[in-house]
PDB file of N, CA and C in Angstrom:
ATOM      1  N   MET A   1       0.856  -1.178   0.000  1.00  0.00           N
ATOM      2  CA  MET A   1       0.000   0.000   0.000  1.00  0.00           C
ATOM      3  C   MET A   1       0.901   1.240   0.000  1.00  0.00           C
ATOM      4  N   THR A   2       0.570   2.212  -0.863  1.00  0.00           N
ATOM      5  CA  THR A   2       1.355   3.441  -0.927  1.00  0.00           C
ATOM      6  C   THR A   2       0.963   4.374   0.213  1.00  0.00           C
ATOM      7  N   VAL A   3       1.763   5.398   0.403  1.00  0.00           N
ATOM      8  CA  VAL A   3       1.477   6.381   1.449  1.00  0.00           C
ATOM      9  C   VAL A   3       0.134   7.051   1.181  1.00  0.00           C
ATOM     10  N   ILE A   4      -0.099   7.434  -0.056  1.00  0.00           N
ATOM     11  CA  ILE A   4      -1.364   8.114  -0.395  1.00  0.00           C
ATOM     12  C   ILE A   4      -2.552   7.192  -0.145  1.00  0.00           C
ATOM     13  N   GLU A   5      -2.427   5.936  -0.539  1.00  0.00           N
ATOM     14  CA  GLU A   5      -3.523   4.984  -0.298  1.00  0.00           C
ATOM     15  C   GLU A   5      -3.792   4.828   1.193  1.00  0.00           C
ATOM     16  N   SER A   6      -2.741   4.791   1.990  1.00  0.00           N
ATOM     17  CA  SER A   6      -2.877   4.676   3.438  1.00  0.00           C
ATOM     18  C   SER A   6      -3.589   5.903   4.017  1.00  0.00           C
ATOM     19  N   ILE A   7      -3.216   7.067   3.544  1.00  0.00           N
ATOM     20  CA  ILE A   7      -3.840   8.307   4.012  1.00  0.00           C
ATOM     21  C   ILE A   7      -5.309   8.344   3.626  1.00  0.00           C
ATOM     22  N   VAL A   8      -5.604   7.986   2.391  1.00  0.00           N
ATOM     23  CA  VAL A   8      -6.998   7.991   1.923  1.00  0.00           C
ATOM     24  C   VAL A   8      -7.831   7.010   2.740  1.00  0.00           C
ATOM     25  N   ARG A   9      -7.284   5.852   3.038  1.00  0.00           N
ATOM     26  CA  ARG A   9      -7.998   4.873   3.861  1.00  0.00           C
ATOM     27  C   ARG A   9      -8.339   5.474   5.225  1.00  0.00           C
ATOM     28  N   ASP A  10      -7.356   6.138   5.833  1.00  0.00           N
ATOM     29  CA  ASP A  10      -7.603   6.769   7.135  1.00  0.00           C
ATOM     30  C   ASP A  10      -8.622   7.896   7.036  1.00  0.00           C
ATOM     31  N   LEU A  11      -8.567   8.654   5.955  1.00  0.00           N
ATOM     32  CA  LEU A  11      -9.521   9.752   5.766  1.00  0.00           C
ATOM     33  C   LEU A  11     -10.949   9.245   5.667  1.00  0.00           C
ATOM     34  N   ARG A  12     -11.127   8.132   5.026  1.00  0.00           N
ATOM     35  CA  ARG A  12     -12.477   7.566   4.857  1.00  0.00           C
ATOM     36  C   ARG A  12     -13.119   7.201   6.201  1.00  0.00           C
ATOM     37  N   GLU A  13     -12.321   7.010   7.214  1.00  0.00           N
ATOM     38  CA  GLU A  13     -12.832   6.618   8.525  1.00  0.00           C
ATOM     39  C   GLU A  13     -13.107   7.813   9.439  1.00  0.00           C
ATOM     40  N   LEU A  14     -12.724   9.001   9.011  1.00  0.00           N
ATOM     41  CA  LEU A  14     -12.902  10.192   9.852  1.00  0.00           C
ATOM     42  C   LEU A  14     -14.314  10.748   9.748  1.00  0.00           C
ATOM     43  N   PRO A  15     -14.826  11.308  10.848  1.00  0.00           N
ATOM     44  CA  PRO A  15     -16.127  11.993  10.795  1.00  0.00           C
ATOM     45  C   PRO A  15     -15.967  13.330  10.049  1.00  0.00           C
ATOM     46  N   PRO A  16     -17.065  13.856   9.496  1.00  0.00           N
ATOM     47  CA  PRO A  16     -16.995  15.101   8.714  1.00  0.00           C
ATOM     48  C   PRO A  16     -16.272  16.266   9.389  1.00  0.00           C
ATOM     49  N   PRO A  17     -16.488  16.552  10.684  1.00  0.00           N
ATOM     50  CA  PRO A  17     -15.768  17.686  11.283  1.00  0.00           C
ATOM     51  C   PRO A  17     -14.245  17.514  11.231  1.00  0.00           C
ATOM     52  N   LYS A  18     -13.783  16.279  11.393  1.00  0.00           N
ATOM     53  CA  LYS A  18     -12.342  16.025  11.310  1.00  0.00           C
ATOM     54  C   LYS A  18     -11.843  16.176   9.877  1.00  0.00           C
ATOM     55  N   LEU A  19     -12.667  15.813   8.906  1.00  0.00           N
ATOM     56  CA  LEU A  19     -12.288  15.990   7.504  1.00  0.00           C
ATOM     57  C   LEU A  19     -12.106  17.469   7.172  1.00  0.00           C
ATOM     58  N   VAL A  20     -12.947  18.309   7.756  1.00  0.00           N
ATOM     59  CA  VAL A  20     -12.813  19.754   7.551  1.00  0.00           C
ATOM     60  C   VAL A  20     -11.480  20.228   8.117  1.00  0.00           C
ATOM     61  N   GLU A  21     -11.119  19.750   9.298  1.00  0.00           N
ATOM     62  CA  GLU A  21      -9.823  20.108   9.892  1.00  0.00           C
ATOM     63  C   GLU A  21      -8.668  19.685   8.991  1.00  0.00           C
ATOM     64  N   VAL A  22      -8.744  18.461   8.502  1.00  0.00           N
ATOM     65  CA  VAL A  22      -7.685  17.937   7.629  1.00  0.00           C
ATOM     66  C   VAL A  22      -7.603  18.769   6.353  1.00  0.00           C
ATOM     67  N   ALA A  23      -8.746  19.082   5.776  1.00  0.00           N
ATOM     68  CA  ALA A  23      -8.766  19.860   4.537  1.00  0.00           C
ATOM     69  C   ALA A  23      -8.118  21.222   4.742  1.00  0.00           C
ATOM     70  N   ARG A  24      -8.440  21.896   5.835  1.00  0.00           N
ATOM     71  CA  ARG A  24      -7.839  23.206   6.108  1.00  0.00           C
ATOM     72  C   ARG A  24      -6.324  23.081   6.243  1.00  0.00           C
ATOM     73  N   TYR A  25      -5.901  22.064   6.934  1.00  0.00           N
ATOM     74  CA  TYR A  25      -4.463  21.865   7.132  1.00  0.00           C
ATOM     75  C   TYR A  25      -3.764  21.584   5.797  1.00  0.00           C
ATOM     76  N   VAL A  26      -4.311  20.651   5.033  1.00  0.00           N
ATOM     77  CA  VAL A  26      -3.688  20.269   3.762  1.00  0.00           C
ATOM     78  C   VAL A  26      -3.674  21.448   2.801  1.00  0.00           C
ATOM     79  N   HIS A  27      -4.779  22.155   2.700  1.00  0.00           N
ATOM     80  CA  HIS A  27      -4.822  23.310   1.796  1.00  0.00           C
ATOM     81  C   HIS A  27      -3.854  24.392   2.248  1.00  0.00           C
ATOM     82  N   GLY A  28      -3.659  24.505   3.536  1.00  0.00           N
ATOM     83  CA  GLY A  28      -2.713  25.484   4.060  1.00  0.00           C
ATOM     84  C   GLY A  28      -1.272  25.163   3.721  1.00  0.00           C
ATOM     85  N   LEU A  29      -0.980  23.899   3.467  1.00  0.00           N
ATOM     86  CA  LEU A  29       0.375  23.492   3.105  1.00  0.00           C
ATOM     87  C   LEU A  29       0.716  23.837   1.658  1.00  0.00           C
ATOM     88  N   ASN A  30      -0.293  24.009   0.836  1.00  0.00           N
ATOM     89  CA  ASN A  30      -0.090  24.237  -0.595  1.00  0.00           C
ATOM     90  C   ASN A  30       0.114  25.730  -0.872  1.00  0.00           C
ATOM     91  N   PRO A  31       1.311  26.124  -1.342  1.00  0.00           N
ATOM     92  CA  PRO A  31       1.573  27.548  -1.623  1.00  0.00           C
ATOM     93  C   PRO A  31       0.622  28.132  -2.668  1.00  0.00           C
ATOM     94  N   LYS A  32       0.191  27.325  -3.626  1.00  0.00           N
ATOM     95  CA  LYS A  32      -0.735  27.824  -4.646  1.00  0.00           C
ATOM     96  C   LYS A  32      -2.069  28.218  -4.028  1.00  0.00           C
ATOM     97  N   SER A  33      -2.463  27.517  -2.996  1.00  0.00           N
ATOM     98  CA  SER A  33      -3.703  27.846  -2.304  1.00  0.00           C
ATOM     99  C   SER A  33      -3.612  29.236  -1.693  1.00  0.00           C
ATOM    100  N   HIS A  34      -2.477  29.557  -1.098  1.00  0.00           N
ATOM    101  CA  HIS A  34      -2.266  30.891  -0.517  1.00  0.00           C
ATOM    102  C   HIS A  34      -2.322  31.965  -1.600  1.00  0.00           C
ATOM    103  N   GLU A  35      -1.720  31.688  -2.742  1.00  0.00           N
ATOM    104  CA  GLU A  35      -1.707  32.664  -3.844  1.00  0.00           C
ATOM    105  C   GLU A  35      -3.119  32.926  -4.353  1.00  0.00           C
ATOM    106  N   ARG A  36      -3.924  31.869  -4.512  1.00  0.00           N
ATOM    107  CA  ARG A  36      -5.303  32.039  -4.994  1.00  0.00           C
ATOM    108  C   ARG A  36      -6.141  32.825  -3.993  1.00  0.00           C
ATOM    109  N   ARG A  37      -5.965  32.506  -2.707  1.00  0.00           N
ATOM    110  CA  ARG A  37      -6.716  33.213  -1.661  1.00  0.00           C
ATOM    111  C   ARG A  37      -6.330  34.687  -1.630  1.00  0.00           C
ATOM    112  N   ARG A  38      -5.035  34.957  -1.729  1.00  0.00           N
ATOM    113  CA  ARG A  38      -4.555  36.341  -1.722  1.00  0.00           C
ATOM    114  C   ARG A  38      -5.094  37.106  -2.923  1.00  0.00           C
ATOM    115  N   ALA A  39      -5.069  36.480  -4.087  1.00  0.00           N
ATOM    116  CA  ALA A  39      -5.587  37.126  -5.295  1.00  0.00           C
ATOM    117  C   ALA A  39      -7.077  37.426  -5.155  1.00  0.00           C
ATOM    118  N   ALA A  40      -7.833  36.505  -4.580  1.00  0.00           N
ATOM    119  CA  ALA A  40      -9.269  36.718  -4.386  1.00  0.00           C
ATOM    120  C   ALA A  40      -9.520  37.860  -3.414  1.00  0.00           C
ATOM    121  N   LEU A  41      -8.740  37.914  -2.342  1.00  0.00           N
ATOM    122  CA  LEU A  41      -8.901  39.005  -1.374  1.00  0.00           C
ATOM    123  C   LEU A  41      -8.556  40.351  -1.990  1.00  0.00           C
ATOM    124  N   LEU A  42      -7.470  40.398  -2.748  1.00  0.00           N
ATOM    125  CA  LEU A  42      -7.079  41.657  -3.380  1.00  0.00           C
ATOM    126  C   LEU A  42      -8.117  42.114  -4.389  1.00  0.00           C
ATOM    127  N   ALA A  43      -8.720  41.174  -5.097  1.00  0.00           N
ATOM    128  CA  ALA A  43      -9.711  41.518  -6.121  1.00  0.00           C
ATOM    129  C   ALA A  43     -11.012  42.032  -5.517  1.00  0.00           C
ATOM    130  N   THR A  44     -11.325  41.606  -4.299  1.00  0.00           N
ATOM    131  CA  THR A  44     -12.625  41.953  -3.728  1.00  0.00           C
ATOM    132  C   THR A  44     -12.547  42.845  -2.497  1.00  0.00           C
ATOM    133  N   ALA A  45     -11.376  43.145  -2.020  1.00  0.00           N
ATOM    134  CA  ALA A  45     -11.234  43.947  -0.797  1.00  0.00           C
ATOM    135  C   ALA A  45     -11.889  45.303  -0.962  1.00  0.00           C
ATOM    136  N   GLY A  46     -12.723  45.671  -0.014  1.00  0.00           N
ATOM    137  CA  GLY A  46     -13.362  46.975  -0.035  1.00  0.00           C
ATOM    138  C   GLY A  46     -14.551  47.069  -0.964  1.00  0.00           C
ATOM    139  N   CYS A  47     -15.025  45.968  -1.475  1.00  0.00           N
ATOM    140  CA  CYS A  47     -16.138  45.983  -2.429  1.00  0.00           C
ATOM    141  C   CYS A  47     -17.426  45.508  -1.777  1.00  0.00           C
ATOM    142  N   MET A  48     -18.495  46.178  -2.106  1.00  0.00           N
ATOM    143  CA  MET A  48     -19.827  45.721  -1.728  1.00  0.00           C
ATOM    144  C   MET A  48     -20.633  45.646  -3.004  1.00  0.00           C
ATOM    145  N   ALA A  49     -21.299  44.559  -3.190  1.00  0.00           N
ATOM    146  CA  ALA A  49     -22.025  44.331  -4.435  1.00  0.00           C
ATOM    147  C   ALA A  49     -23.331  45.116  -4.486  1.00  0.00           C
ATOM    148  N   GLY A  50     -23.629  45.643  -5.659  1.00  0.00           N
ATOM    149  CA  GLY A  50     -24.905  46.235  -6.025  1.00  0.00           C
ATOM    150  C   GLY A  50     -25.635  47.026  -4.973  1.00  0.00           C
ATOM    151  N   GLU A  51     -26.806  46.539  -4.628  1.00  0.00           N
ATOM    152  CA  GLU A  51     -27.712  47.252  -3.724  1.00  0.00           C
ATOM    153  C   GLU A  51     -27.095  47.452  -2.344  1.00  0.00           C
ATOM    154  N   GLU A  52     -26.337  46.483  -1.873  1.00  0.00           N
ATOM    155  CA  GLU A  52     -25.700  46.613  -0.561  1.00  0.00           C
ATOM    156  C   GLU A  52     -24.743  47.804  -0.554  1.00  0.00           C
ATOM    157  N   GLY A  53     -23.946  47.944  -1.597  1.00  0.00           N
ATOM    158  CA  GLY A  53     -23.027  49.069  -1.699  1.00  0.00           C
ATOM    159  C   GLY A  53     -23.749  50.398  -1.802  1.00  0.00           C
ATOM    160  N   GLU A  54     -24.818  50.419  -2.565  1.00  0.00           N
ATOM    161  CA  GLU A  54     -25.599  51.647  -2.727  1.00  0.00           C
ATOM    162  C   GLU A  54     -26.246  52.062  -1.400  1.00  0.00           C
ATOM    163  N   ASP A  55     -26.784  51.084  -0.672  1.00  0.00           N
ATOM    164  CA  ASP A  55     -27.377  51.377   0.641  1.00  0.00           C
ATOM    165  C   ASP A  55     -26.334  51.943   1.595  1.00  0.00           C
ATOM    166  N   PHE A  56     -25.156  51.344   1.597  1.00  0.00           N
ATOM    167  CA  PHE A  56     -24.085  51.810   2.473  1.00  0.00           C
ATOM    168  C   PHE A  56     -23.677  53.240   2.116  1.00  0.00           C
ATOM    169  N   GLU A  57     -23.525  53.507   0.825  1.00  0.00           N
ATOM    170  CA  GLU A  57     -23.144  54.851   0.382  1.00  0.00           C
ATOM    171  C   GLU A  57     -24.179  55.888   0.803  1.00  0.00           C
ATOM    172  N   ARG A  58     -25.469  55.554   0.654  1.00  0.00           N
ATOM    173  CA  ARG A  58     -26.535  56.478   1.070  1.00  0.00           C
ATOM    174  C   ARG A  58     -26.471  56.731   2.574  1.00  0.00           C
ATOM    175  N   ALA A  59     -26.261  55.679   3.346  1.00  0.00           N
ATOM    176  CA  ALA A  59     -26.203  55.826   4.808  1.00  0.00           C
ATOM    177  C   ALA A  59     -25.032  56.694   5.222  1.00  0.00           C
ATOM    178  N   VAL A  60     -23.888  56.520   4.588  1.00  0.00           N
ATOM    179  CA  VAL A  60     -22.720  57.333   4.923  1.00  0.00           C
ATOM    180  C   VAL A  60     -22.975  58.788   4.576  1.00  0.00           C
ATOM    181  N   LYS A  61     -23.531  59.036   3.406  1.00  0.00           N
ATOM    182  CA  LYS A  61     -23.815  60.412   3.003  1.00  0.00           C
ATOM    183  C   LYS A  61     -24.833  61.073   3.939  1.00  0.00           C
ATOM    184  N   ALA A  62     -25.814  60.308   4.385  1.00  0.00           N
ATOM    185  CA  ALA A  62     -26.853  60.854   5.248  1.00  0.00           C
ATOM    186  C   ALA A  62     -26.326  61.172   6.641  1.00  0.00           C
ATOM    187  N   GLU A  63     -25.360  60.408   7.116  1.00  0.00           N
ATOM    188  CA  GLU A  63     -24.879  60.555   8.489  1.00  0.00           C
ATOM    189  C   GLU A  63     -23.492  61.168   8.592  1.00  0.00           C
ATOM    190  N   ALA A  64     -22.834  61.421   7.481  1.00  0.00           N
ATOM    191  CA  ALA A  64     -21.426  61.837   7.499  1.00  0.00           C
ATOM    192  C   ALA A  64     -21.197  63.172   8.200  1.00  0.00           C
ATOM    193  N   ASP A  65     -22.152  64.079   8.154  1.00  0.00           N
ATOM    194  CA  ASP A  65     -21.933  65.399   8.746  1.00  0.00           C
ATOM    195  C   ASP A  65     -22.412  65.492  10.189  1.00  0.00           C
ATOM    196  N   ARG A  66     -22.886  64.405  10.752  1.00  0.00           N
ATOM    197  CA  ARG A  66     -23.372  64.407  12.136  1.00  0.00           C
ATOM    198  C   ARG A  66     -22.277  63.944  13.083  1.00  0.00           C
ATOM    199  N   VAL A  67     -22.288  64.512  14.265  1.00  0.00           N
ATOM    200  CA  VAL A  67     -21.365  64.098  15.311  1.00  0.00           C
ATOM    201  C   VAL A  67     -22.200  63.616  16.473  1.00  0.00           C
ATOM    202  N   ASP A  68     -21.900  62.421  16.947  1.00  0.00           N
ATOM    203  CA  ASP A  68     -22.609  61.867  18.086  1.00  0.00           C
ATOM    204  C   ASP A  68     -21.847  62.244  19.340  1.00  0.00           C
ATOM    205  N   GLY A  69     -22.373  63.212  20.120  1.00  0.00           N
ATOM    206  CA  GLY A  69     -21.716  63.692  21.315  1.00  0.00           C
ATOM    207  C   GLY A  69     -21.541  62.629  22.381  1.00  0.00           C
ATOM    208  N   ASP A  70     -22.370  61.575  22.368  1.00  0.00           N
ATOM    209  CA  ASP A  70     -22.275  60.512  23.359  1.00  0.00           C
ATOM    210  C   ASP A  70     -21.066  59.609  23.125  1.00  0.00           C
ATOM    211  N   SER A  71     -20.488  59.650  21.942  1.00  0.00           N
ATOM    212  CA  SER A  71     -19.395  58.720  21.634  1.00  0.00           C
ATOM    213  C   SER A  71     -18.042  59.264  22.063  1.00  0.00           C
ATOM    214  N   TRP A  72     -18.009  60.487  22.577  1.00  0.00           N
ATOM    215  CA  TRP A  72     -16.706  61.078  22.963  1.00  0.00           C
ATOM    216  C   TRP A  72     -16.392  60.763  24.336  1.00  0.00           C
TER     217      TRP A  72
END
């Protein structure tokens, strides 16, 4: 039995929560995984989609000139 076959056999016996732990660990070992995650974060950082972004912009504009004296 190869190392990979042995690992797969052991994985098949794990409960789902443990499989999630293993997956996070294994994916964390792969440098390409880090690069893809970083690229996704850079592409979407600071973005709000459609209506959510518009609602946020309206709320900021409506409240931007107010000062809450209780917060000081």
